[in-house]
């Protein structure tokens, strides 16, 4: 039967990893896949993670199944991180949550849950959005529409375009939002814009699906949770997909969680039963290790403080790279065309290059980025920033 299959080209982002690895030039720079790197270009295991892992090695007494919801301490620790202690306690009966293999697992489980609840629901995704949102949520059977979000010419949010496109959304449609550090643009909603978006959801009966992949990478843990907290305070139904890949540096451990906040306890219970039956049919149960590490960190005051300070270091390094890149480009080019880079949040920004320029940067200078010219700022460091700036100067 397999003669029926033709070979697909690799996923564009994951394909970049291979192209970069095959490039022999020592000055090459990887600004592709969204993985945090330190100034030496490494993606280290956080010290808080190492400490929690060595505790677990001593204390873990069984490798028996964790159950469909995964690690319950992890789920409630994630709820406190997302909603804060008071709101989390207030919401409790309305929340259905389960641990998932990464944020991708959460998105897929939530996509399937939406389809079970409302086969007519359409999903509205920002244009652009993270490339994998479309296959993850589309494969669940959701019809996907786009709303304007990023104005490439103006290098900023097209909020009027967004609000105007969303007028066409119908009651019961799902609105995909990025909690913070919008991937791929780095352009986030401000607090006032979040309020307007939540009001629009109230008026039109839309259900937000909030992807929380970079909590703590924007302005801070509480600051980055502003929009999602407002949504769960004001709206009867909210879906949330969380990833611990970036903020805990646990990429390969696949740690995430899916949350459904519904109107009441009965409906939360029904949602949970569907989420559990969806995961049972897909992968049965989540893996244990990464979620146990996160639970152990958040449950221990000292480890939690250590993690917070490591998260702060990662955030501040990215913010400082944003300022350095803007400044170096302004100095070299003699104009401030890239000022927007400093104002954007999280790991990504678009350089605003066309596909030809992106290809030339890879071929002529060994600088790799997504075709859209999205760069991962964390791929820059004190040894390679000047190479990017001088290469851009030659090209622009
Ligand atoms: C990215 O956007 O580069 C990351 O989220 C990694 C991925 O899986 O695409």
Short mmCIF file of N, CA, C and O in Angstrom, two decimals, residues 201-331:
data_model
loop_
_atom_site.label_atom_id
_atom_site.label_comp_id
_atom_site.label_asym_id
_atom_site.label_seq_id
_atom_site.Cartn_x
_atom_site.Cartn_y
_atom_site.Cartn_z
N UNK A 201 -15.88 39.51 22.40
CA UNK A 201 -16.28 38.11 22.67
C UNK A 201 -17.62 38.08 23.40
O UNK A 201 -18.48 37.24 23.09
N UNK A 202 -17.80 39.01 24.37
CA UNK A 202 -19.06 39.05 25.11
C UNK A 202 -20.23 39.39 24.18
O UNK A 202 -21.27 38.74 24.20
N UNK A 203 -19.99 40.41 23.35
CA UNK A 203 -21.09 40.87 22.48
C UNK A 203 -21.46 39.83 21.45
O UNK A 203 -22.63 39.66 21.12
N UNK A 204 -20.45 39.13 20.91
CA UNK A 204 -20.74 38.22 19.80
C UNK A 204 -20.75 36.75 20.21
O UNK A 204 -20.85 35.88 19.36
N UNK A 205 -20.64 36.51 21.51
CA UNK A 205 -20.64 35.13 22.01
C UNK A 205 -19.53 34.28 21.41
O UNK A 205 -19.78 33.15 20.96
N UNK A 206 -18.33 34.83 21.38
CA UNK A 206 -17.19 34.08 20.86
C UNK A 206 -16.45 33.42 22.04
O UNK A 206 -16.46 33.95 23.15
N UNK A 207 -15.84 32.30 21.76
CA UNK A 207 -15.10 31.59 22.81
C UNK A 207 -13.60 31.71 22.51
O UNK A 207 -13.14 31.22 21.48
N UNK A 208 -12.83 32.37 23.38
CA UNK A 208 -11.39 32.45 23.10
C UNK A 208 -10.67 31.13 23.37
O UNK A 208 -10.97 30.45 24.35
N UNK A 209 -9.74 30.82 22.49
CA UNK A 209 -8.78 29.73 22.73
C UNK A 209 -7.42 30.43 22.83
O UNK A 209 -6.94 31.00 21.84
N UNK A 210 -6.87 30.45 24.04
CA UNK A 210 -5.66 31.25 24.27
C UNK A 210 -4.44 30.32 24.35
O UNK A 210 -4.41 29.40 25.18
N UNK A 211 -3.49 30.57 23.47
CA UNK A 211 -2.27 29.77 23.43
C UNK A 211 -1.22 30.47 24.30
O UNK A 211 -0.85 31.62 24.04
N UNK A 212 -0.77 29.77 25.33
CA UNK A 212 0.16 30.36 26.30
C UNK A 212 1.49 29.61 26.20
O UNK A 212 1.76 28.68 26.94
N UNK A 213 2.31 30.01 25.24
CA UNK A 213 3.55 29.26 25.00
C UNK A 213 4.78 29.99 25.55
O UNK A 213 5.85 29.41 25.61
N UNK A 214 4.62 31.27 25.93
CA UNK A 214 5.80 32.07 26.29
C UNK A 214 5.58 32.85 27.58
O UNK A 214 6.12 33.95 27.73
N UNK A 215 4.78 32.31 28.51
CA UNK A 215 4.49 33.05 29.73
C UNK A 215 5.79 33.39 30.46
O UNK A 215 6.61 32.50 30.74
N UNK A 216 5.99 34.68 30.75
CA UNK A 216 7.21 35.12 31.44
C UNK A 216 8.29 35.61 30.49
O UNK A 216 9.28 36.18 30.93
N UNK A 217 8.11 35.41 29.20
CA UNK A 217 9.12 35.86 28.23
C UNK A 217 8.85 37.29 27.74
O UNK A 217 9.67 37.86 27.04
N UNK A 218 7.67 37.83 28.06
CA UNK A 218 7.31 39.17 27.56
C UNK A 218 7.71 40.23 28.56
O UNK A 218 8.80 40.81 28.51
N UNK A 219 6.79 40.49 29.55
CA UNK A 219 7.05 41.51 30.56
C UNK A 219 7.18 40.94 31.96
O UNK A 219 7.55 41.63 32.89
N UNK A 220 6.79 39.68 32.15
CA UNK A 220 6.81 39.06 33.48
C UNK A 220 5.63 38.11 33.58
O UNK A 220 4.70 38.19 32.76
N UNK A 221 5.65 37.22 34.60
CA UNK A 221 4.60 36.19 34.66
C UNK A 221 3.19 36.79 34.78
O UNK A 221 2.29 36.45 34.02
N UNK A 222 3.00 37.70 35.73
CA UNK A 222 1.66 38.27 35.93
C UNK A 222 1.28 39.19 34.78
O UNK A 222 0.14 39.14 34.29
N UNK A 223 2.23 39.99 34.31
CA UNK A 223 1.96 40.92 33.21
C UNK A 223 1.52 40.14 31.96
O UNK A 223 0.56 40.51 31.28
N UNK A 224 2.21 39.04 31.69
CA UNK A 224 1.90 38.27 30.47
C UNK A 224 0.56 37.53 30.58
O UNK A 224 0.01 37.09 29.57
N UNK A 225 0.07 37.38 31.82
CA UNK A 225 -1.20 36.66 32.01
C UNK A 225 -2.38 37.62 32.02
O UNK A 225 -3.53 37.19 32.22
N UNK A 226 -2.14 38.92 31.79
CA UNK A 226 -3.22 39.91 31.91
C UNK A 226 -4.45 39.54 31.08
O UNK A 226 -5.58 39.49 31.57
N UNK A 227 -4.24 39.28 29.81
CA UNK A 227 -5.36 39.04 28.89
C UNK A 227 -6.11 37.75 29.22
O UNK A 227 -7.35 37.73 29.23
N UNK A 228 -5.37 36.72 29.52
CA UNK A 228 -6.06 35.45 29.79
C UNK A 228 -6.85 35.52 31.09
O UNK A 228 -7.94 34.97 31.21
N UNK A 229 -6.30 36.27 32.09
CA UNK A 229 -7.04 36.43 33.36
C UNK A 229 -8.32 37.23 33.14
O UNK A 229 -9.38 36.90 33.69
N UNK A 230 -8.20 38.26 32.33
CA UNK A 230 -9.39 39.07 32.04
C UNK A 230 -10.45 38.20 31.35
O UNK A 230 -11.64 38.27 31.67
N UNK A 231 -10.00 37.35 30.43
CA UNK A 231 -10.93 36.50 29.69
C UNK A 231 -11.67 35.56 30.65
O UNK A 231 -12.90 35.44 30.59
N UNK A 232 -10.93 34.91 31.56
CA UNK A 232 -11.62 33.95 32.44
C UNK A 232 -12.46 34.65 33.51
O UNK A 232 -13.44 34.10 33.99
N UNK A 233 -12.11 35.90 33.83
CA UNK A 233 -12.95 36.64 34.78
C UNK A 233 -14.27 37.05 34.16
O UNK A 233 -15.30 37.08 34.81
N UNK A 234 -14.21 37.42 32.88
CA UNK A 234 -15.39 38.05 32.26
C UNK A 234 -16.27 37.10 31.44
O UNK A 234 -17.44 37.40 31.22
N UNK A 235 -15.67 36.00 30.93
CA UNK A 235 -16.41 35.20 29.95
C UNK A 235 -16.84 33.86 30.53
O UNK A 235 -16.14 33.29 31.37
N UNK A 236 -17.96 33.33 30.05
CA UNK A 236 -18.43 32.05 30.60
C UNK A 236 -17.58 30.86 30.15
O UNK A 236 -17.46 29.88 30.88
N UNK A 237 -16.99 30.96 28.95
CA UNK A 237 -16.24 29.82 28.43
C UNK A 237 -14.92 30.29 27.82
O UNK A 237 -14.91 31.20 26.99
N UNK A 238 -13.83 29.65 28.24
CA UNK A 238 -12.50 29.98 27.70
C UNK A 238 -11.71 28.68 27.61
O UNK A 238 -11.80 27.82 28.49
N UNK A 239 -10.94 28.56 26.53
CA UNK A 239 -10.06 27.40 26.38
C UNK A 239 -8.61 27.89 26.45
O UNK A 239 -8.30 28.95 25.87
N UNK A 240 -7.75 27.13 27.12
CA UNK A 240 -6.36 27.57 27.25
C UNK A 240 -5.41 26.40 27.00
O UNK A 240 -5.58 25.31 27.56
N UNK A 241 -4.43 26.64 26.12
CA UNK A 241 -3.38 25.65 25.86
C UNK A 241 -2.07 26.20 26.41
O UNK A 241 -1.70 27.32 26.07
N UNK A 242 -1.40 25.45 27.26
CA UNK A 242 -0.17 25.95 27.89
C UNK A 242 1.01 25.05 27.53
O UNK A 242 0.88 23.84 27.45
N UNK A 243 2.16 25.69 27.35
CA UNK A 243 3.39 24.95 27.10
C UNK A 243 4.43 25.34 28.14
O UNK A 243 4.53 26.52 28.51
N UNK A 244 5.21 24.37 28.60
CA UNK A 244 6.33 24.67 29.51
C UNK A 244 7.66 24.51 28.77
O UNK A 244 8.72 24.44 29.41
N UNK A 245 7.60 24.41 27.45
CA UNK A 245 8.84 24.21 26.68
C UNK A 245 9.81 25.35 26.91
O UNK A 245 10.99 25.14 27.19
N UNK A 246 9.32 26.58 26.74
CA UNK A 246 10.23 27.72 26.76
C UNK A 246 10.52 28.20 28.18
O UNK A 246 11.69 28.38 28.54
N UNK A 247 9.47 28.46 28.97
CA UNK A 247 9.74 29.10 30.26
C UNK A 247 10.40 28.15 31.28
O UNK A 247 11.05 28.60 32.21
N UNK A 248 10.26 26.84 31.10
CA UNK A 248 11.00 25.90 31.94
C UNK A 248 12.14 25.24 31.17
O UNK A 248 12.84 24.38 31.71
N UNK A 249 12.29 25.59 29.89
CA UNK A 249 13.36 25.00 29.07
C UNK A 249 13.22 23.49 28.91
O UNK A 249 14.21 22.77 28.78
N UNK A 250 11.98 23.00 28.91
CA UNK A 250 11.76 21.54 28.92
C UNK A 250 11.33 21.01 27.56
O UNK A 250 10.62 19.99 27.49
N UNK A 251 11.76 21.66 26.51
CA UNK A 251 11.32 21.37 25.14
C UNK A 251 11.08 19.88 24.87
O UNK A 251 9.99 19.45 24.54
N UNK A 252 12.16 19.08 25.01
CA UNK A 252 12.05 17.69 24.57
C UNK A 252 11.26 16.82 25.55
O UNK A 252 10.93 15.69 25.23
N UNK A 253 10.97 17.34 26.72
CA UNK A 253 10.16 16.55 27.67
C UNK A 253 8.67 16.62 27.37
O UNK A 253 7.89 15.87 27.94
N UNK A 254 8.27 17.53 26.49
CA UNK A 254 6.88 17.67 26.06
C UNK A 254 5.94 17.87 27.26
O UNK A 254 5.17 16.97 27.62
N UNK A 255 6.01 19.05 27.83
CA UNK A 255 5.19 19.37 29.01
C UNK A 255 4.18 20.46 28.67
O UNK A 255 4.56 21.57 28.30
N UNK A 256 2.91 20.14 28.80
CA UNK A 256 1.88 21.13 28.53
C UNK A 256 0.60 20.77 29.27
O UNK A 256 0.53 19.76 29.97
N UNK A 257 -0.40 21.64 29.13
CA UNK A 257 -1.69 21.38 29.78
C UNK A 257 -2.80 22.04 28.99
O UNK A 257 -2.61 23.09 28.38
N UNK A 258 -3.95 21.36 28.99
CA UNK A 258 -5.15 21.92 28.35
C UNK A 258 -6.16 22.26 29.43
O UNK A 258 -6.40 21.45 30.33
N UNK A 259 -6.71 23.48 29.34
CA UNK A 259 -7.72 23.93 30.30
C UNK A 259 -8.99 24.31 29.55
O UNK A 259 -8.92 25.00 28.53
N UNK A 260 -10.13 23.86 30.07
CA UNK A 260 -11.41 24.39 29.59
C UNK A 260 -12.10 25.02 30.80
O UNK A 260 -12.30 24.35 31.82
N UNK A 261 -12.42 26.30 30.68
CA UNK A 261 -13.19 26.96 31.73
C UNK A 261 -14.61 27.04 31.18
O UNK A 261 -14.83 27.63 30.11
N UNK A 262 -15.54 26.43 31.89
CA UNK A 262 -16.91 26.44 31.37
C UNK A 262 -17.84 27.07 32.40
O UNK A 262 -17.40 27.47 33.48
N UNK A 263 -19.14 27.09 32.07
CA UNK A 263 -20.06 27.90 32.87
C UNK A 263 -20.27 27.40 34.29
O UNK A 263 -20.44 28.17 35.21
N UNK A 264 -20.27 26.08 34.45
CA UNK A 264 -20.54 25.54 35.78
C UNK A 264 -19.88 24.18 35.96
O UNK A 264 -19.29 23.65 35.01
N UNK A 265 -20.01 23.63 37.15
CA UNK A 265 -19.30 22.40 37.50
C UNK A 265 -19.76 21.23 36.63
O UNK A 265 -18.94 20.40 36.20
N UNK A 266 -21.06 21.16 36.33
CA UNK A 266 -21.57 20.02 35.54
C UNK A 266 -20.95 20.04 34.16
O UNK A 266 -20.54 19.01 33.61
N UNK A 267 -20.89 21.23 33.59
CA UNK A 267 -20.34 21.34 32.25
C UNK A 267 -18.83 21.08 32.25
O UNK A 267 -18.28 20.46 31.33
N UNK A 268 -18.13 21.50 33.32
CA UNK A 268 -16.69 21.22 33.42
C UNK A 268 -16.45 19.72 33.50
O UNK A 268 -15.55 19.18 32.87
N UNK A 269 -17.31 19.04 34.24
CA UNK A 269 -17.18 17.58 34.37
C UNK A 269 -17.39 16.90 33.02
O UNK A 269 -16.64 15.99 32.64
N UNK A 270 -18.38 17.37 32.29
CA UNK A 270 -18.66 16.80 30.95
C UNK A 270 -17.46 17.05 30.03
O UNK A 270 -17.01 16.16 29.30
N UNK A 271 -16.93 18.28 30.08
CA UNK A 271 -15.77 18.61 29.24
C UNK A 271 -14.61 17.69 29.57
O UNK A 271 -13.96 17.15 28.67
N UNK A 272 -14.35 17.51 30.87
CA UNK A 272 -13.22 16.66 31.24
C UNK A 272 -13.39 15.25 30.69
O UNK A 272 -12.45 14.64 30.17
N UNK A 273 -14.63 14.73 30.78
CA UNK A 273 -14.84 13.35 30.31
C UNK A 273 -14.53 13.24 28.82
O UNK A 273 -13.97 12.26 28.35
N UNK A 274 -14.85 14.30 28.06
CA UNK A 274 -14.55 14.26 26.62
C UNK A 274 -13.06 14.42 26.37
O UNK A 274 -12.49 13.74 25.51
N UNK A 275 -12.42 15.32 27.12
CA UNK A 275 -10.97 15.50 26.93
C UNK A 275 -10.25 14.18 27.22
O UNK A 275 -9.34 13.77 26.49
N UNK A 276 -10.68 13.50 28.28
CA UNK A 276 -10.03 12.23 28.64
C UNK A 276 -10.29 11.17 27.57
O UNK A 276 -9.41 10.37 27.25
N UNK A 277 -11.50 11.18 26.99
CA UNK A 277 -11.77 10.15 25.97
C UNK A 277 -11.01 10.47 24.69
O UNK A 277 -10.59 9.58 23.96
N UNK A 278 -10.79 11.75 24.42
CA UNK A 278 -10.00 12.15 23.23
C UNK A 278 -8.54 11.70 23.39
O UNK A 278 -7.95 11.11 22.49
N UNK A 279 -7.98 11.97 24.56
CA UNK A 279 -6.57 11.59 24.75
C UNK A 279 -6.43 10.06 24.76
O UNK A 279 -5.47 9.52 24.22
N UNK A 280 -7.40 9.37 25.34
CA UNK A 280 -7.36 7.90 25.37
C UNK A 280 -7.29 7.33 23.95
O UNK A 280 -6.57 6.38 23.68
N UNK A 281 -8.02 7.99 23.06
CA UNK A 281 -8.06 7.50 21.67
C UNK A 281 -6.82 7.94 20.88
O UNK A 281 -6.56 7.42 19.80
N UNK A 282 -6.08 8.93 21.39
CA UNK A 282 -4.91 9.41 20.64
C UNK A 282 -3.61 8.84 21.19
O UNK A 282 -2.80 8.31 20.47
N UNK A 283 -3.37 9.02 22.49
CA UNK A 283 -2.09 8.55 23.07
C UNK A 283 -2.29 7.98 24.47
O UNK A 283 -1.31 7.79 25.19
N UNK A 284 -3.50 7.78 24.84
CA UNK A 284 -3.89 7.19 26.13
C UNK A 284 -3.58 8.09 27.33
O UNK A 284 -4.48 8.62 27.95
N UNK A 285 -2.31 8.25 27.63
CA UNK A 285 -1.97 9.08 28.80
C UNK A 285 -0.68 9.85 28.55
O UNK A 285 0.15 9.42 27.77
N UNK A 286 -0.52 10.97 29.26
CA UNK A 286 0.70 11.76 29.01
C UNK A 286 1.93 11.15 29.70
O UNK A 286 1.78 10.36 30.64
N UNK A 287 3.13 11.54 29.26
CA UNK A 287 4.34 11.08 29.95
C UNK A 287 4.48 11.79 31.29
O UNK A 287 3.88 12.84 31.50
N UNK A 288 5.30 11.22 32.18
CA UNK A 288 5.31 11.76 33.54
C UNK A 288 6.45 12.74 33.84
O UNK A 288 6.25 13.73 34.54
N UNK A 289 7.63 12.50 33.28
CA UNK A 289 8.83 13.13 33.84
C UNK A 289 8.78 14.67 33.88
O UNK A 289 8.93 15.28 34.95
N UNK A 290 8.55 15.30 32.71
CA UNK A 290 8.63 16.76 32.66
C UNK A 290 7.62 17.44 33.57
O UNK A 290 7.93 18.43 34.25
N UNK A 291 6.40 16.91 33.61
CA UNK A 291 5.38 17.53 34.46
C UNK A 291 5.72 17.35 35.93
O UNK A 291 5.46 18.24 36.75
N UNK A 292 6.34 16.21 36.28
CA UNK A 292 6.76 16.02 37.69
C UNK A 292 7.83 17.04 38.05
O UNK A 292 7.85 17.55 39.18
N UNK A 293 8.69 17.36 37.10
CA UNK A 293 9.75 18.34 37.36
C UNK A 293 9.12 19.72 37.63
O UNK A 293 9.46 20.40 38.61
N UNK A 294 8.18 20.11 36.78
CA UNK A 294 7.53 21.42 36.96
C UNK A 294 6.78 21.46 38.28
O UNK A 294 6.87 22.43 39.04
N UNK A 295 6.06 20.37 38.60
CA UNK A 295 5.30 20.34 39.86
C UNK A 295 6.26 20.46 41.04
O UNK A 295 6.00 21.20 41.99
N UNK A 296 7.40 19.75 40.95
CA UNK A 296 8.36 19.79 42.06
C UNK A 296 8.94 21.20 42.23
O UNK A 296 9.12 21.68 43.35
N UNK A 297 9.19 21.88 41.13
CA UNK A 297 9.74 23.24 41.22
C UNK A 297 8.71 24.18 41.85
O UNK A 297 9.01 24.93 42.78
N UNK A 298 7.48 24.12 41.35
CA UNK A 298 6.49 25.09 41.80
C UNK A 298 6.02 24.82 43.23
O UNK A 298 5.49 25.70 43.90
N UNK A 299 6.25 23.60 43.71
CA UNK A 299 5.82 23.23 45.05
C UNK A 299 6.88 23.57 46.11
O UNK A 299 6.65 23.40 47.29
N UNK A 300 8.05 24.01 45.68
CA UNK A 300 9.16 24.22 46.60
C UNK A 300 9.61 25.67 46.49
O UNK A 300 10.04 26.11 45.43
N UNK A 301 9.48 26.39 47.60
CA UNK A 301 9.75 27.84 47.60
C UNK A 301 11.14 28.16 47.01
O UNK A 301 11.28 29.04 46.17
N UNK A 302 12.15 27.41 47.44
CA UNK A 302 13.52 27.71 46.98
C UNK A 302 13.67 27.43 45.50
O UNK A 302 14.22 28.26 44.75
N UNK A 303 13.16 26.28 45.06
CA UNK A 303 13.27 25.96 43.63
C UNK A 303 12.47 26.94 42.79
O UNK A 303 12.89 27.35 41.71
N UNK A 304 11.29 27.32 43.30
CA UNK A 304 10.44 28.26 42.55
C UNK A 304 11.16 29.60 42.38
O UNK A 304 11.13 30.20 41.30
N UNK A 305 11.83 30.05 43.44
CA UNK A 305 12.59 31.31 43.36
C UNK A 305 13.74 31.20 42.37
O UNK A 305 14.01 32.11 41.60
N UNK A 306 14.39 30.05 42.40
CA UNK A 306 15.52 29.83 41.49
C UNK A 306 15.02 29.84 40.04
O UNK A 306 15.62 30.47 39.16
N UNK A 307 13.90 29.17 39.82
CA UNK A 307 13.33 29.15 38.46
C UNK A 307 12.95 30.57 38.01
O UNK A 307 13.27 30.98 36.90
N UNK A 308 12.30 31.31 38.94
CA UNK A 308 11.90 32.68 38.60
C UNK A 308 13.09 33.53 38.19
O UNK A 308 13.02 34.32 37.25
N UNK A 309 14.19 33.35 38.91
CA UNK A 309 15.34 34.19 38.57
C UNK A 309 15.94 33.73 37.23
O UNK A 309 16.41 34.56 36.44
N UNK A 310 15.90 32.45 36.94
CA UNK A 310 16.40 31.99 35.63
C UNK A 310 15.49 32.46 34.49
O UNK A 310 15.96 32.85 33.42
N UNK A 311 14.19 32.46 34.77
CA UNK A 311 13.23 32.96 33.76
C UNK A 311 13.47 34.46 33.51
O UNK A 311 13.47 34.92 32.36
N UNK A 312 13.69 35.20 34.60
CA UNK A 312 13.97 36.63 34.46
C UNK A 312 15.24 36.87 33.63
O UNK A 312 15.27 37.74 32.76
N UNK A 313 16.25 36.05 33.89
CA UNK A 313 17.50 36.20 33.11
C UNK A 313 17.24 35.97 31.61
O UNK A 313 17.76 36.69 30.77
N UNK A 314 16.44 34.94 31.30
CA UNK A 314 16.16 34.64 29.88
C UNK A 314 15.43 35.83 29.26
O UNK A 314 15.77 36.29 28.17
N UNK A 315 14.42 36.32 29.97
CA UNK A 315 13.62 37.44 29.44
C UNK A 315 14.50 38.67 29.22
O UNK A 315 14.46 39.32 28.17
N UNK A 316 15.32 38.97 30.25
CA UNK A 316 16.12 40.19 30.15
C UNK A 316 17.19 40.07 29.06
O UNK A 316 17.53 41.06 28.42
N UNK A 317 17.69 38.85 28.85
CA UNK A 317 18.68 38.69 27.77
C UNK A 317 18.03 38.98 26.41
O UNK A 317 18.60 39.66 25.57
N UNK A 318 16.81 38.49 26.24
CA UNK A 318 16.14 38.72 24.95
C UNK A 318 15.84 40.22 24.78
O UNK A 318 16.05 40.79 23.71
N UNK A 319 15.38 40.84 25.88
CA UNK A 319 15.08 42.29 25.79
C UNK A 319 16.36 43.07 25.44
O UNK A 319 16.33 43.99 24.63
N UNK A 320 17.46 42.66 26.04
CA UNK A 320 18.70 43.38 25.77
C UNK A 320 19.16 43.14 24.32
O UNK A 320 19.66 44.07 23.67
N UNK A 321 18.96 41.92 23.80
CA UNK A 321 19.32 41.67 22.39
C UNK A 321 18.46 42.52 21.45
O UNK A 321 18.93 43.00 20.42
N UNK A 322 17.20 42.70 21.84
CA UNK A 322 16.33 43.56 21.01
C UNK A 322 16.90 44.98 20.94
O UNK A 322 16.97 45.57 19.87
N UNK A 323 17.30 45.51 22.11
CA UNK A 323 17.83 46.88 22.12
C UNK A 323 19.15 46.94 21.33
O UNK A 323 19.37 47.86 20.55
N UNK A 324 20.02 45.94 21.57
CA UNK A 324 21.33 45.95 20.88
C UNK A 324 21.17 45.88 19.38
O UNK A 324 21.85 46.56 18.63
N UNK A 325 20.24 45.02 18.91
CA UNK A 325 20.07 44.85 17.47
C UNK A 325 19.54 46.15 16.86
O UNK A 325 20.03 46.62 15.83
N UNK A 326 18.56 46.73 17.52
CA UNK A 326 18.01 48.00 17.00
C UNK A 326 19.11 49.05 16.92
O UNK A 326 19.27 49.73 15.90
N UNK A 327 19.88 49.15 18.02
CA UNK A 327 20.90 50.19 18.08
C UNK A 327 21.99 49.96 17.03
O UNK A 327 22.37 50.89 16.30
N UNK A 328 22.48 48.71 16.91
CA UNK A 328 23.55 48.43 15.95
C UNK A 328 23.07 48.68 14.53
O UNK A 328 23.82 49.19 13.71
N UNK A 329 21.83 48.29 14.25
CA UNK A 329 21.32 48.53 12.89
C UNK A 329 21.19 50.02 12.62
O UNK A 329 21.54 50.50 11.53
N UNK A 330 20.71 50.76 13.61
CA UNK A 330 20.58 52.21 13.43
C UNK A 330 21.96 52.83 13.19
O UNK A 330 22.13 53.66 12.29
N UNK A 331 22.95 52.40 13.96
CA UNK A 331 24.31 52.96 13.82
C UNK A 331 24.88 52.65 12.43
O UNK A 331 25.46 53.50 11.78
#
